[in-house]
């Protein structure tokens, strides 16, 4: 614990005065809107309603479960609204004035402070219908609502009540914050089919308006509909700054003090104020990241706020509004002053204006200018507080430069409006698409008889290759035979018989398990070793073909068979394996892939080596990041291998297996030795022991049959 002093040194006193000044507001002025009357009666605590709803669900009282869970969600939403409105109302009604000079000069400041506290307490008590303390909840409940867990219960309850459209809404809302939840993705597809709900009707009940408007703006921009793009981007900015005000207001609640138990805290007056307010300020300063992060993600959309102005400057240029284009370009430069493209744009727009007005009189957009001014002051105050109060702080990079627009004609210089040809763009480079190595392919295939089929270009993608004859017909038969002896239902899928679809059974086995069974004589050791050998062969091919400069290691090796279940194949519209990426969380709605846990972020390359073709369906497909647009479809057959890089550049899945059994060896590789597959290392040791035994037998001229 830090040494406490009875009074802060003079520089810290000055810091405290600055910290307690009324905060600068970014964006449009937050005029006080009329507050609707509270619902009759006191607001019920949302944690109690949530607990009641969950208990009713497990009692199979689905009507009561729906009633209480929906009430819990409304209460949670209403509580946030009340807290934010009271904070805004009391900040306007009781502004804090800095202390003056002379004896008792600080008293007006503390009077204002007490008045604001009284206002906030009165406002909350009146609107909540009781003390605010009733609405303090545990971290577990807070986490459940942040992860939208109530919607998981709701979708199940609604389906029990045969309310399919509401089940779809609840499932979709949950899935938006939990994109790795493949079972929910499959539920949505099943519900939509049952209810006849099309994709465009899916509703995210917790969608953030500023993110929705931004996405709509990008979509209209991509099809050169600049008028509508401008409308949506401007709407997104208004909503963003409104959300920013609410985010900052909610930061003013209770804070966690890591170093000490709050009740045992014995610091002096000024340290108490400084400690608490600095934590509030850190929370408010981080609203930039909060507002740029989609639900359920850890990583924000890169360069999110600046991108609004980058899109707008070019959109306004395309509709001939050069003054607004210049204002937006200058606004963007407030955060990226050395961006050469936008600097060129500014010069170009100024030349377009000619003598009609003085370009120097056109300033950056006021909304962002105010926001940046406040953001920089906050940063300076936090750094000063860190130095004065003795804690460490490193300013995050909130405006990452590589999150920029990707259209080819970003700089309009030398292009007239009528003849300008603007191509489609993405929403910015995604974290999953940043590959630190050189992308190369076409290296030697190392083994005879292997047939090259298609490369990345022919497969309409990046870092993809299709090969045939990696296995012989005899090897396929041998592997298929050993599979029946070593596979376990649900192996590799946490024991789930049907992890991706209820219409198929999944069985699997690892290399180590195969060798163990072979060593015990439960399957032919030669066949078990073939599994090991062909996976090593595949690794060498992938490493060589993609011309990697470092060793490729196994991160997971799995033989898997999926079998169509009889009587469940009529009118199937699901996939055997939903569309996904191997090292990031695919977010089709946002057209992004988030390289963060629980994704296997360490995976770099993937391969699938097929063992048979005597089944129906089961085609391997690549798609765009929307998880809908198929870019390539591959029919499995004996000895065929598809390999590709594991990131968001290669979303893929498997079509439904509607008859028979489809078997393959699935391989995932990493360039990081820290993530080598443990079972593979153990398998290597088993092989080394077997080789030593075999060598010893040869030296002693022992025929293995003589041991029987």
XYZ file of C-alpha atoms in Angstrom:
708
model
C 0.000 0.000 0.000
C 1.259 3.484 -0.811
C 2.348 5.746 2.045
C -0.499 8.133 2.852
C 0.011 11.817 3.637
C -2.364 14.182 5.345
C -2.334 16.669 2.474
C -1.175 16.419 -1.134
C 1.789 18.456 -2.367
C 0.990 21.667 -4.286
C 1.273 20.105 -7.813
C -1.257 17.433 -6.818
C -3.649 20.065 -5.445
C -3.506 21.790 -8.825
C -4.174 18.419 -10.469
C -7.222 17.862 -8.277
C -8.634 21.238 -9.241
C -8.211 20.361 -12.935
C -9.713 16.924 -12.460
C -12.850 18.320 -10.870
C -13.550 20.937 -13.514
C -16.725 20.324 -15.538
C -15.738 17.842 -18.261
C -15.431 19.018 -21.838
C -18.015 17.339 -24.011
C -17.204 15.932 -27.398
C -19.847 16.010 -30.063
C -23.097 17.929 -30.221
C -24.363 19.637 -27.048
C -26.311 17.239 -24.845
C -29.545 19.125 -24.397
C -31.730 17.734 -21.672
C -34.502 15.756 -23.257
C -37.878 15.319 -21.568
C -37.731 12.272 -19.341
C -40.759 10.017 -19.678
C -42.671 9.207 -16.573
C -41.462 6.160 -14.673
C -43.419 2.947 -14.906
C -45.937 2.645 -12.054
C -44.478 1.224 -8.861
C -40.834 0.833 -7.870
C -38.433 -0.666 -10.416
C -37.854 -4.326 -9.624
C -34.147 -5.306 -9.281
C -33.153 -7.084 -12.457
C -31.053 -9.703 -10.655
C -34.089 -10.903 -8.669
C -36.210 -11.088 -11.818
C -33.412 -12.940 -13.613
C -33.074 -15.503 -10.805
C -36.839 -15.998 -10.766
C -36.936 -16.469 -14.550
C -34.123 -19.034 -14.536
C -35.742 -20.950 -11.678
C -39.056 -21.005 -13.571
C -37.272 -22.275 -16.692
C -35.791 -25.220 -14.834
C -39.221 -25.956 -13.318
C -40.466 -26.049 -16.925
C -42.832 -23.158 -16.213
C -41.941 -21.533 -19.526
C -44.622 -18.817 -19.469
C -43.386 -17.509 -16.123
C -39.781 -17.862 -17.307
C -40.488 -15.680 -20.332
C -42.389 -13.144 -18.223
C -39.616 -12.759 -15.625
C -36.683 -12.873 -18.058
C -38.236 -10.211 -20.281
C -38.978 -8.145 -17.159
C -35.335 -8.550 -16.069
C -34.104 -7.263 -19.419
C -36.460 -4.278 -19.259
C -35.395 -3.524 -15.686
C -31.706 -3.707 -16.628
C -32.258 -1.376 -19.568
C -34.364 1.036 -17.502
C -31.765 1.130 -14.714
C -29.050 2.174 -17.166
C -31.308 4.874 -18.603
C -32.130 6.281 -15.160
C -28.498 6.368 -14.073
C -27.387 8.091 -17.267
C -30.244 10.627 -17.238
C -29.742 11.491 -13.573
C -26.027 11.992 -14.137
C -26.657 14.326 -17.085
C -29.465 16.183 -15.317
C -27.458 16.799 -12.138
C -24.292 17.766 -14.012
C -26.267 20.504 -15.769
C -28.161 21.563 -12.653
C -25.198 21.582 -10.234
C -21.994 22.469 -12.114
C -18.755 22.163 -10.149
C -16.797 25.432 -9.818
C -13.052 25.426 -9.066
C -12.081 26.709 -5.599
C -10.984 30.322 -5.314
C -8.384 31.883 -3.033
C -8.258 32.820 0.636
C -9.750 31.261 3.772
C -12.852 29.186 3.097
C -12.479 29.661 -0.661
C -12.964 25.968 -1.280
C -16.350 25.900 0.452
C -18.402 26.948 -2.626
C -16.794 24.101 -4.542
C -17.674 21.532 -1.893
C -21.161 23.028 -1.569
C -21.652 22.388 -5.295
C -20.227 18.898 -4.857
C -22.673 18.115 -2.065
C -25.545 19.594 -4.050
C -24.734 17.368 -7.024
C -24.584 14.309 -4.766
C -27.938 15.245 -3.238
C -29.434 15.799 -6.687
C -28.170 12.452 -7.944
C -29.433 10.604 -4.866
C -32.838 12.279 -5.075
C -33.151 11.721 -8.813
C -32.331 8.026 -8.606
C -34.516 7.395 -5.573
C -37.489 9.116 -7.213
C -37.190 7.377 -10.567
C -36.291 3.958 -9.166
C -39.074 4.145 -6.604
C -36.703 3.287 -3.774
C -33.051 3.306 -2.728
C -30.439 2.683 -5.414
C -28.750 0.121 -3.174
C -31.501 -2.381 -4.068
C -30.101 -2.516 -7.584
C -26.505 -3.474 -6.778
C -25.805 -6.890 -8.292
C -23.050 -9.500 -8.200
C -20.287 -9.718 -10.791
C -21.717 -13.027 -12.036
C -25.075 -11.441 -12.838
C -23.384 -8.420 -14.394
C -21.317 -10.769 -16.563
C -24.393 -12.771 -17.631
C -26.146 -9.644 -18.866
C -23.032 -8.432 -20.632
C -22.790 -11.801 -22.424
C -26.566 -11.781 -23.081
C -27.118 -15.092 -21.288
C -30.801 -14.272 -20.516
C -31.505 -14.474 -24.247
C -30.205 -18.052 -24.292
C -32.852 -19.027 -21.738
C -35.454 -16.987 -23.611
C -34.899 -18.677 -26.960
C -35.325 -22.084 -25.353
C -38.439 -21.002 -23.448
C -40.015 -19.408 -26.531
C -39.462 -22.541 -28.595
C -41.186 -24.583 -25.869
C -44.130 -22.183 -26.146
C -44.078 -22.535 -29.938
C -43.368 -18.815 -30.429
C -40.858 -19.295 -33.211
C -40.293 -15.716 -34.329
C -39.527 -14.601 -30.776
C -37.234 -17.611 -30.389
C -35.379 -16.519 -33.536
C -35.003 -12.970 -32.201
C -33.715 -14.168 -28.826
C -31.331 -16.695 -30.395
C -29.972 -14.136 -32.868
C -29.498 -11.551 -30.104
C -27.533 -14.063 -28.033
C -25.484 -15.207 -31.041
C -24.413 -11.667 -31.927
C -22.491 -11.508 -28.635
C -21.387 -15.161 -28.768
C -20.353 -15.890 -32.377
C -18.324 -18.934 -31.329
C -21.504 -20.659 -30.109
C -22.029 -23.013 -33.060
C -25.018 -24.740 -31.490
C -26.844 -21.408 -31.392
C -25.956 -20.744 -35.004
C -27.533 -24.057 -35.931
C -30.588 -23.288 -33.779
C -31.107 -20.039 -35.669
C -31.060 -21.853 -39.004
C -33.535 -24.437 -37.712
C -35.868 -21.803 -36.225
C -35.792 -19.676 -39.368
C -36.785 -22.659 -41.465
C -39.610 -23.574 -39.102
C -40.891 -19.996 -38.882
C -40.221 -18.978 -42.469
C -38.069 -16.062 -41.344
C -35.650 -14.680 -43.910
C -32.176 -13.356 -43.114
C -33.129 -9.685 -43.399
C -35.800 -10.185 -40.737
C -33.345 -11.244 -38.046
C -33.387 -8.746 -35.202
C -30.660 -8.041 -32.669
C -32.642 -6.693 -29.737
C -29.521 -5.240 -28.113
C -28.026 -3.726 -31.266
C -26.113 -0.483 -30.767
C -27.640 2.159 -33.067
C -24.320 3.846 -33.886
C -22.798 0.536 -35.012
C -25.850 -0.344 -37.093
C -25.848 3.056 -38.813
C -22.109 2.836 -39.467
C -22.472 -0.597 -41.084
C -25.350 0.685 -43.217
C -23.232 3.649 -44.297
C -20.409 1.363 -45.387
C -22.777 -0.845 -47.381
C -24.202 2.135 -49.278
C -20.709 3.515 -49.857
C -19.594 0.194 -51.339
C -22.282 0.392 -54.026
C -21.530 4.081 -54.759
C -24.792 5.284 -53.199
C -23.059 8.285 -51.652
C -26.167 10.285 -50.757
C -27.506 7.508 -48.524
C -24.008 6.717 -47.241
C -23.694 10.312 -46.036
C -27.061 10.131 -44.280
C -26.104 6.964 -42.414
C -22.592 8.116 -41.483
C -23.929 11.423 -40.145
C -26.600 9.551 -38.207
C -23.932 7.183 -36.871
C -21.912 10.147 -35.593
C -24.906 11.678 -33.823
C -25.641 8.333 -32.201
C -21.970 7.803 -31.345
C -21.670 11.095 -29.469
C -24.959 10.422 -27.680
C -23.701 6.968 -26.644
C -20.442 8.578 -25.524
C -22.338 10.860 -23.133
C -24.177 7.849 -21.680
C -21.002 5.763 -21.402
C -19.246 8.558 -19.514
C -22.211 9.069 -17.195
C -22.313 5.370 -16.305
C -18.598 5.519 -15.415
C -19.481 7.745 -12.457
C -20.853 4.828 -10.440
C -19.018 2.841 -7.744
C -15.435 1.899 -8.565
C -13.288 -1.082 -7.581
C -10.188 -0.306 -5.529
C -7.604 -2.978 -6.243
C -5.070 -2.132 -3.525
C -7.235 -2.165 -0.435
C -10.541 -3.005 1.140
C -12.695 0.061 0.735
C -14.119 -0.146 4.258
C -10.610 -0.233 5.703
C -9.423 2.694 3.603
C -7.826 5.372 5.819
C -6.600 7.922 3.266
C -7.078 11.667 3.598
C -9.763 13.747 1.896
C -7.826 14.729 -1.199
C -6.403 11.284 -1.812
C -9.887 9.763 -1.537
C -11.234 12.224 -4.095
C -8.240 11.798 -6.394
C -8.205 7.972 -6.216
C -11.894 7.687 -6.995
C -12.009 10.340 -9.687
C -8.950 9.009 -11.498
C -10.666 5.635 -11.809
C -13.773 7.369 -13.148
C -11.615 9.306 -15.586
C -9.846 6.151 -16.773
C -13.240 4.568 -17.406
C -14.493 7.637 -19.295
C -11.308 7.894 -21.326
C -11.748 4.270 -22.406
C -15.266 4.889 -23.741
C -13.512 5.317 -27.105
C -12.667 1.611 -27.043
C -16.018 0.622 -25.538
C -18.024 2.299 -28.299
C -15.862 0.768 -31.035
C -16.217 -2.789 -29.706
C -19.031 -5.005 -30.880
C -20.861 -7.098 -28.255
C -18.959 -10.191 -27.176
C -15.657 -9.042 -28.687
C -12.413 -8.118 -27.002
C -10.975 -6.114 -29.874
C -12.470 -2.825 -31.094
C -13.077 -1.980 -34.737
C -9.760 -0.456 -35.702
C -9.652 3.298 -36.250
C -13.425 3.362 -35.775
C -14.270 7.021 -35.095
C -11.764 8.496 -37.601
C -13.104 6.195 -40.324
C -16.470 7.988 -40.209
C -14.787 11.199 -41.331
C -12.593 9.404 -43.851
C -15.636 7.890 -45.531
C -17.517 11.194 -45.337
C -14.767 13.319 -46.855
C -14.761 11.208 -49.994
C -18.548 10.750 -50.098
C -19.094 14.523 -49.852
C -16.545 14.993 -52.621
C -18.440 12.566 -54.846
C -21.710 14.490 -54.428
C -19.988 17.815 -55.092
C -20.089 19.247 -51.543
C -16.432 20.282 -51.418
C -16.655 22.439 -48.287
C -18.041 19.559 -46.243
C -15.481 17.231 -47.802
C -12.716 19.588 -46.687
C -14.176 19.879 -43.161
C -14.243 16.084 -42.803
C -10.750 15.649 -44.243
C -9.379 18.211 -41.787
C -11.257 16.469 -38.986
C -9.588 13.173 -39.881
C -6.192 14.867 -39.755
C -6.799 15.861 -36.140
C -6.184 12.216 -35.272
C -3.815 11.295 -38.120
C -1.974 14.532 -38.987
C 0.642 12.767 -41.124
C -1.721 10.773 -43.344
C -0.340 11.556 -46.800
C -3.460 10.455 -48.681
C -5.761 12.750 -46.731
C -3.225 15.589 -46.827
C -3.305 15.269 -50.624
C -7.091 15.250 -50.494
C -7.096 18.506 -48.499
C -4.908 20.183 -51.130
C -7.146 18.876 -53.881
C -10.371 20.064 -52.228
C -8.876 23.490 -51.598
C -7.953 23.758 -55.278
C -11.491 22.778 -56.250
C -12.871 25.669 -54.207
C -10.682 28.097 -56.148
C -11.439 31.748 -55.442
C -14.997 31.130 -54.224
C -13.865 31.213 -50.593
C -10.740 31.220 -48.476
C -9.806 27.561 -47.717
C -8.101 28.671 -44.507
C -11.481 29.761 -43.150
C -12.769 26.198 -43.374
C -11.941 24.377 -40.175
C -12.187 20.782 -39.051
C -15.625 19.552 -37.994
C -16.508 21.020 -34.597
C -17.890 17.755 -33.193
C -14.579 15.928 -33.576
C -12.491 18.994 -32.690
C -14.247 19.218 -29.301
C -13.931 15.485 -28.800
C -10.190 15.458 -29.543
C -9.580 18.461 -27.288
C -11.223 16.702 -24.371
C -9.511 13.396 -25.143
C -6.055 14.990 -25.139
C -6.736 16.875 -21.895
C -7.905 13.652 -20.248
C -4.756 11.898 -21.382
C -2.563 14.637 -19.907
C -4.480 14.572 -16.618
C -4.247 10.797 -16.295
C -0.504 10.855 -16.944
C -0.063 13.625 -14.365
C -2.177 11.695 -11.878
C -0.114 8.556 -12.480
C 3.053 10.462 -11.689
C 1.576 12.312 -8.703
C -0.270 9.361 -7.120
C 2.273 6.671 -7.904
C 0.592 4.280 -10.335
C 1.664 3.156 -13.797
C -0.236 4.157 -16.926
C 0.431 3.712 -20.629
C -1.859 5.475 -23.071
C -3.423 2.913 -25.464
C -3.264 3.533 -29.186
C -6.914 4.343 -29.760
C -6.480 5.342 -33.416
C -4.666 2.461 -35.084
C -3.624 3.614 -38.542
C -3.914 0.324 -40.453
C -7.669 0.339 -39.974
C -8.224 2.436 -43.078
C -10.475 2.428 -46.108
C -9.317 0.057 -48.798
C -10.813 1.455 -52.018
C -8.238 1.972 -54.763
C -9.160 5.586 -55.512
C -8.948 6.881 -51.980
C -7.090 9.956 -53.246
C -9.261 11.820 -55.742
C -6.436 14.025 -57.056
C -6.501 14.297 -60.838
C -9.885 12.598 -61.162
C -13.005 14.504 -62.125
C -16.302 13.741 -60.487
C -18.019 12.580 -63.641
C -15.240 10.227 -64.701
C -14.246 9.012 -61.260
C -14.233 5.244 -60.966
C -14.488 4.216 -57.315
C -14.252 0.520 -56.539
C -15.805 -1.337 -53.619
C -14.060 -1.234 -50.262
C -14.011 -3.142 -47.053
C -14.680 -1.804 -43.575
C -10.943 -1.769 -42.954
C -8.281 -4.404 -42.517
C -9.392 -6.930 -39.972
C -7.123 -8.210 -37.243
C -7.492 -11.766 -38.494
C -6.263 -10.781 -41.955
C -2.976 -9.281 -40.831
C -0.368 -11.902 -41.737
C 3.176 -11.079 -40.655
C 4.813 -13.500 -43.114
C 5.209 -13.167 -46.869
C 2.370 -14.856 -48.755
C 3.933 -17.265 -51.205
C 2.889 -20.516 -52.817
C 3.877 -22.881 -55.581
C 6.737 -24.665 -53.846
C 7.638 -28.307 -54.655
C 5.203 -31.049 -53.653
C 8.119 -33.299 -52.535
C 6.508 -36.667 -53.346
C 5.969 -38.531 -56.607
C 2.494 -39.199 -57.981
C 0.913 -36.219 -56.171
C -1.245 -34.303 -58.638
C -1.646 -30.533 -58.455
C -5.304 -29.563 -59.081
C -5.984 -25.892 -58.183
C -4.101 -22.975 -56.641
C -5.427 -19.946 -54.732
C -6.470 -18.036 -57.829
C -8.347 -20.990 -59.263
C -10.042 -21.514 -55.888
C -11.016 -17.816 -55.783
C -9.154 -17.045 -52.583
C -5.875 -16.566 -50.731
C -3.366 -19.233 -49.644
C -5.370 -22.216 -50.891
C -4.276 -25.382 -52.709
C -6.047 -28.569 -53.825
C -4.015 -31.743 -54.440
C -4.899 -35.305 -55.457
C -3.197 -38.692 -54.933
C -1.682 -37.742 -51.578
C -2.919 -41.204 -50.511
C -3.197 -44.352 -52.603
C -6.417 -46.372 -52.819
C -4.829 -49.067 -50.663
C -3.837 -46.542 -47.988
C -7.355 -45.097 -47.964
C -8.835 -48.559 -47.400
C -6.335 -49.293 -44.631
C -7.034 -45.990 -42.859
C -10.772 -46.476 -43.179
C -10.413 -49.943 -41.708
C -8.349 -48.769 -38.735
C -10.817 -45.916 -38.153
C -13.559 -48.390 -37.269
C -11.335 -49.860 -34.574
C -10.106 -46.717 -32.847
C -12.828 -44.118 -33.196
C -14.991 -43.030 -30.297
C -18.301 -41.176 -30.604
C -17.831 -37.513 -29.653
C -14.021 -37.747 -29.511
C -12.604 -34.279 -30.120
C -16.024 -32.716 -29.544
C -16.146 -32.837 -25.725
C -18.115 -36.066 -25.880
C -20.943 -34.620 -27.986
C -22.336 -37.157 -30.431
C -23.754 -34.465 -32.720
C -21.769 -31.262 -32.001
C -22.632 -29.361 -35.171
C -25.913 -30.854 -36.375
C -28.455 -33.251 -34.820
C -28.675 -35.039 -38.170
C -25.201 -36.606 -38.120
C -23.062 -38.649 -35.739
C -19.443 -37.609 -35.216
C -16.614 -39.976 -34.277
C -12.934 -39.225 -33.930
C -9.489 -40.366 -32.824
C -6.037 -38.856 -32.347
C -2.662 -40.156 -33.561
C -1.568 -41.060 -30.030
C -4.725 -43.094 -29.461
C -4.158 -44.958 -32.739
C -0.570 -45.826 -31.786
C -1.666 -46.894 -28.304
C -4.290 -49.239 -29.786
C -1.703 -50.537 -32.244
C 0.879 -51.163 -29.517
C -1.761 -53.044 -27.502
C -2.661 -55.150 -30.555
C -6.245 -53.861 -30.767
C -5.608 -52.679 -34.337
C -2.727 -53.508 -36.676
C 0.311 -51.501 -35.596
C 1.227 -50.971 -39.246
C -2.149 -49.311 -39.882
C -1.877 -47.159 -36.766
C 1.559 -46.037 -37.895
C 0.167 -45.180 -41.333
C -2.052 -42.545 -39.657
C 1.092 -41.021 -38.113
C 3.099 -41.202 -41.346
C 0.512 -39.691 -43.670
C -0.098 -36.753 -41.303
C 3.656 -36.062 -41.299
C 3.628 -36.314 -45.100
C 0.822 -33.725 -45.241
C 2.757 -31.377 -42.919
C 5.843 -31.492 -45.152
C 3.757 -30.840 -48.272
C 2.025 -27.810 -46.735
C 5.320 -26.389 -45.428
C 6.959 -26.811 -48.834
C 4.091 -25.698 -51.090
C 3.479 -22.449 -49.183
C 7.266 -21.852 -49.112
C 7.402 -21.182 -45.374
C 10.717 -19.957 -44.004
C 10.226 -21.579 -40.594
C 9.177 -24.977 -39.328
C 5.491 -25.837 -39.372
C 4.393 -27.703 -36.235
C 1.277 -29.763 -35.549
C -1.219 -28.025 -33.275
C -3.902 -30.739 -33.568
C -4.339 -33.944 -35.572
C -7.703 -35.668 -35.714
C -9.214 -38.452 -37.752
C -12.940 -37.775 -37.960
C -15.898 -39.544 -39.532
C -19.367 -38.024 -39.782
C -22.287 -40.345 -40.470
C -25.744 -39.386 -41.754
C -28.415 -40.552 -39.304
C -31.194 -42.499 -40.980
C -34.679 -41.047 -40.806
C -33.373 -37.489 -40.278
C -32.341 -36.452 -43.773
C -35.650 -35.271 -45.234
C -35.742 -31.537 -45.988
C -32.352 -30.896 -44.403
C -31.155 -27.331 -44.878
C -28.366 -27.249 -42.303
C -24.649 -27.793 -42.709
C -22.579 -30.670 -41.432
C -20.143 -28.057 -40.101
C -21.231 -24.383 -39.998
C -19.140 -21.752 -41.758
C -16.206 -20.698 -39.583
C -12.541 -19.733 -39.623
C -9.870 -21.759 -37.851
C -8.028 -19.059 -35.878
C -10.590 -16.307 -35.345
C -14.248 -15.767 -34.480
C -16.149 -15.192 -37.706
C -18.700 -12.369 -37.479
C -20.697 -12.499 -40.741
C -22.961 -9.586 -39.737
C -19.986 -7.255 -39.276
C -17.972 -8.853 -42.092
C -15.124 -9.336 -39.644
C -13.166 -12.128 -37.987
C -11.959 -11.497 -34.443
C -8.608 -13.062 -33.617
C -9.184 -13.507 -29.908
C -10.121 -16.279 -27.449
C -11.868 -18.685 -27.492
C -10.618 -18.995 -31.089
C -7.420 -21.017 -31.610
C -5.497 -17.882 -32.517
C -2.164 -19.711 -32.792
C -3.219 -21.778 -35.805
C -1.578 -20.710 -39.064
C -2.409 -23.401 -41.657
C -5.028 -26.125 -41.985
C -5.364 -29.240 -44.126
C -7.977 -31.924 -44.736
C -6.957 -35.268 -46.195
C -9.939 -37.284 -47.439
C -10.227 -41.068 -47.165
C -13.378 -41.956 -49.158
C -16.138 -40.787 -51.489
C -18.858 -43.439 -51.025
C -21.350 -41.036 -49.432
C -23.747 -38.314 -50.528
C -23.280 -34.612 -49.781
C -20.394 -33.542 -47.573
C -18.801 -31.084 -50.001
C -16.167 -28.798 -48.479
C -16.933 -25.137 -49.264
C -15.118 -21.819 -49.006
C -17.226 -18.663 -48.610
C -16.836 -14.936 -48.363
C -16.796 -13.460 -44.848
C -20.566 -13.117 -45.056
C -20.699 -16.925 -44.570
C -23.163 -17.130 -47.480
C -21.406 -16.441 -50.769
C -19.694 -19.686 -51.801
C -16.379 -19.072 -53.582
C -15.325 -22.715 -54.097
C -16.822 -26.182 -53.565
C -14.753 -29.353 -53.313
C -16.030 -32.923 -53.517
C -13.996 -35.220 -51.248
C -12.464 -38.411 -52.603
C -9.720 -40.827 -51.612
C -6.302 -39.133 -51.479
C -7.570 -35.600 -52.093
C -6.150 -32.875 -49.825
C -7.250 -29.275 -49.427
C -4.923 -26.946 -47.514
C -5.223 -23.245 -46.687
C -4.181 -20.527 -44.255
C -6.266 -20.580 -41.079
C -7.429 -16.965 -40.790
C -10.496 -14.952 -41.704
C -9.366 -14.890 -45.332
C -10.579 -18.493 -45.592
C -14.053 -19.027 -44.061
C -15.154 -22.578 -44.751
C -17.632 -25.288 -43.806
C -19.037 -28.662 -44.819
C -22.346 -29.322 -46.544
C -24.723 -31.843 -45.022
C -23.804 -35.527 -45.321
C -27.157 -36.989 -46.323
C -26.169 -40.630 -46.803
C -23.267 -42.807 -45.693
C -20.109 -41.933 -43.797
C -17.517 -39.270 -44.702
C -14.027 -39.741 -43.232
C -10.993 -37.463 -43.269
C -7.804 -36.627 -41.419
C -8.053 -33.049 -40.172
C -4.785 -31.249 -39.526
C -4.054 -27.867 -37.995
C -0.567 -26.381 -37.946
C 1.216 -23.562 -36.153
C 4.450 -21.666 -36.732
C 4.809 -21.103 -32.985
C 6.587 -24.005 -31.215
C 4.943 -22.977 -27.933
C 1.656 -24.340 -29.286
C 2.894 -27.714 -30.510
C 0.397 -30.519 -30.027
C 1.277 -32.362 -26.818
C -0.145 -35.655 -28.053
C 1.971 -35.318 -31.191
C 5.127 -34.939 -29.121
C 4.142 -38.065 -27.185
C 3.395 -39.855 -30.459
C 6.874 -38.904 -31.718
C 8.330 -40.538 -28.606
C 6.291 -43.717 -29.189
C 7.513 -43.872 -32.802
C 11.118 -43.409 -31.661
C 10.726 -46.334 -29.214
C 9.155 -48.528 -31.902
C 11.961 -47.676 -34.312
C 14.550 -48.583 -31.704
C 12.826 -51.904 -31.047
C 12.659 -52.623 -34.757
C 16.330 -51.750 -35.177
C 17.256 -54.081 -32.305
C 15.291 -56.928 -33.849
C 17.042 -56.470 -37.179
C 20.454 -56.493 -35.527
C 19.603 -59.770 -33.726
C 18.041 -61.227 -36.916
C 14.744 -61.862 -35.114
C 11.704 -62.464 -37.258
C 8.740 -60.700 -35.613
C 6.634 -63.808 -36.328
C 8.948 -65.867 -34.147
C 7.716 -63.954 -31.120
C 4.176 -65.190 -31.556
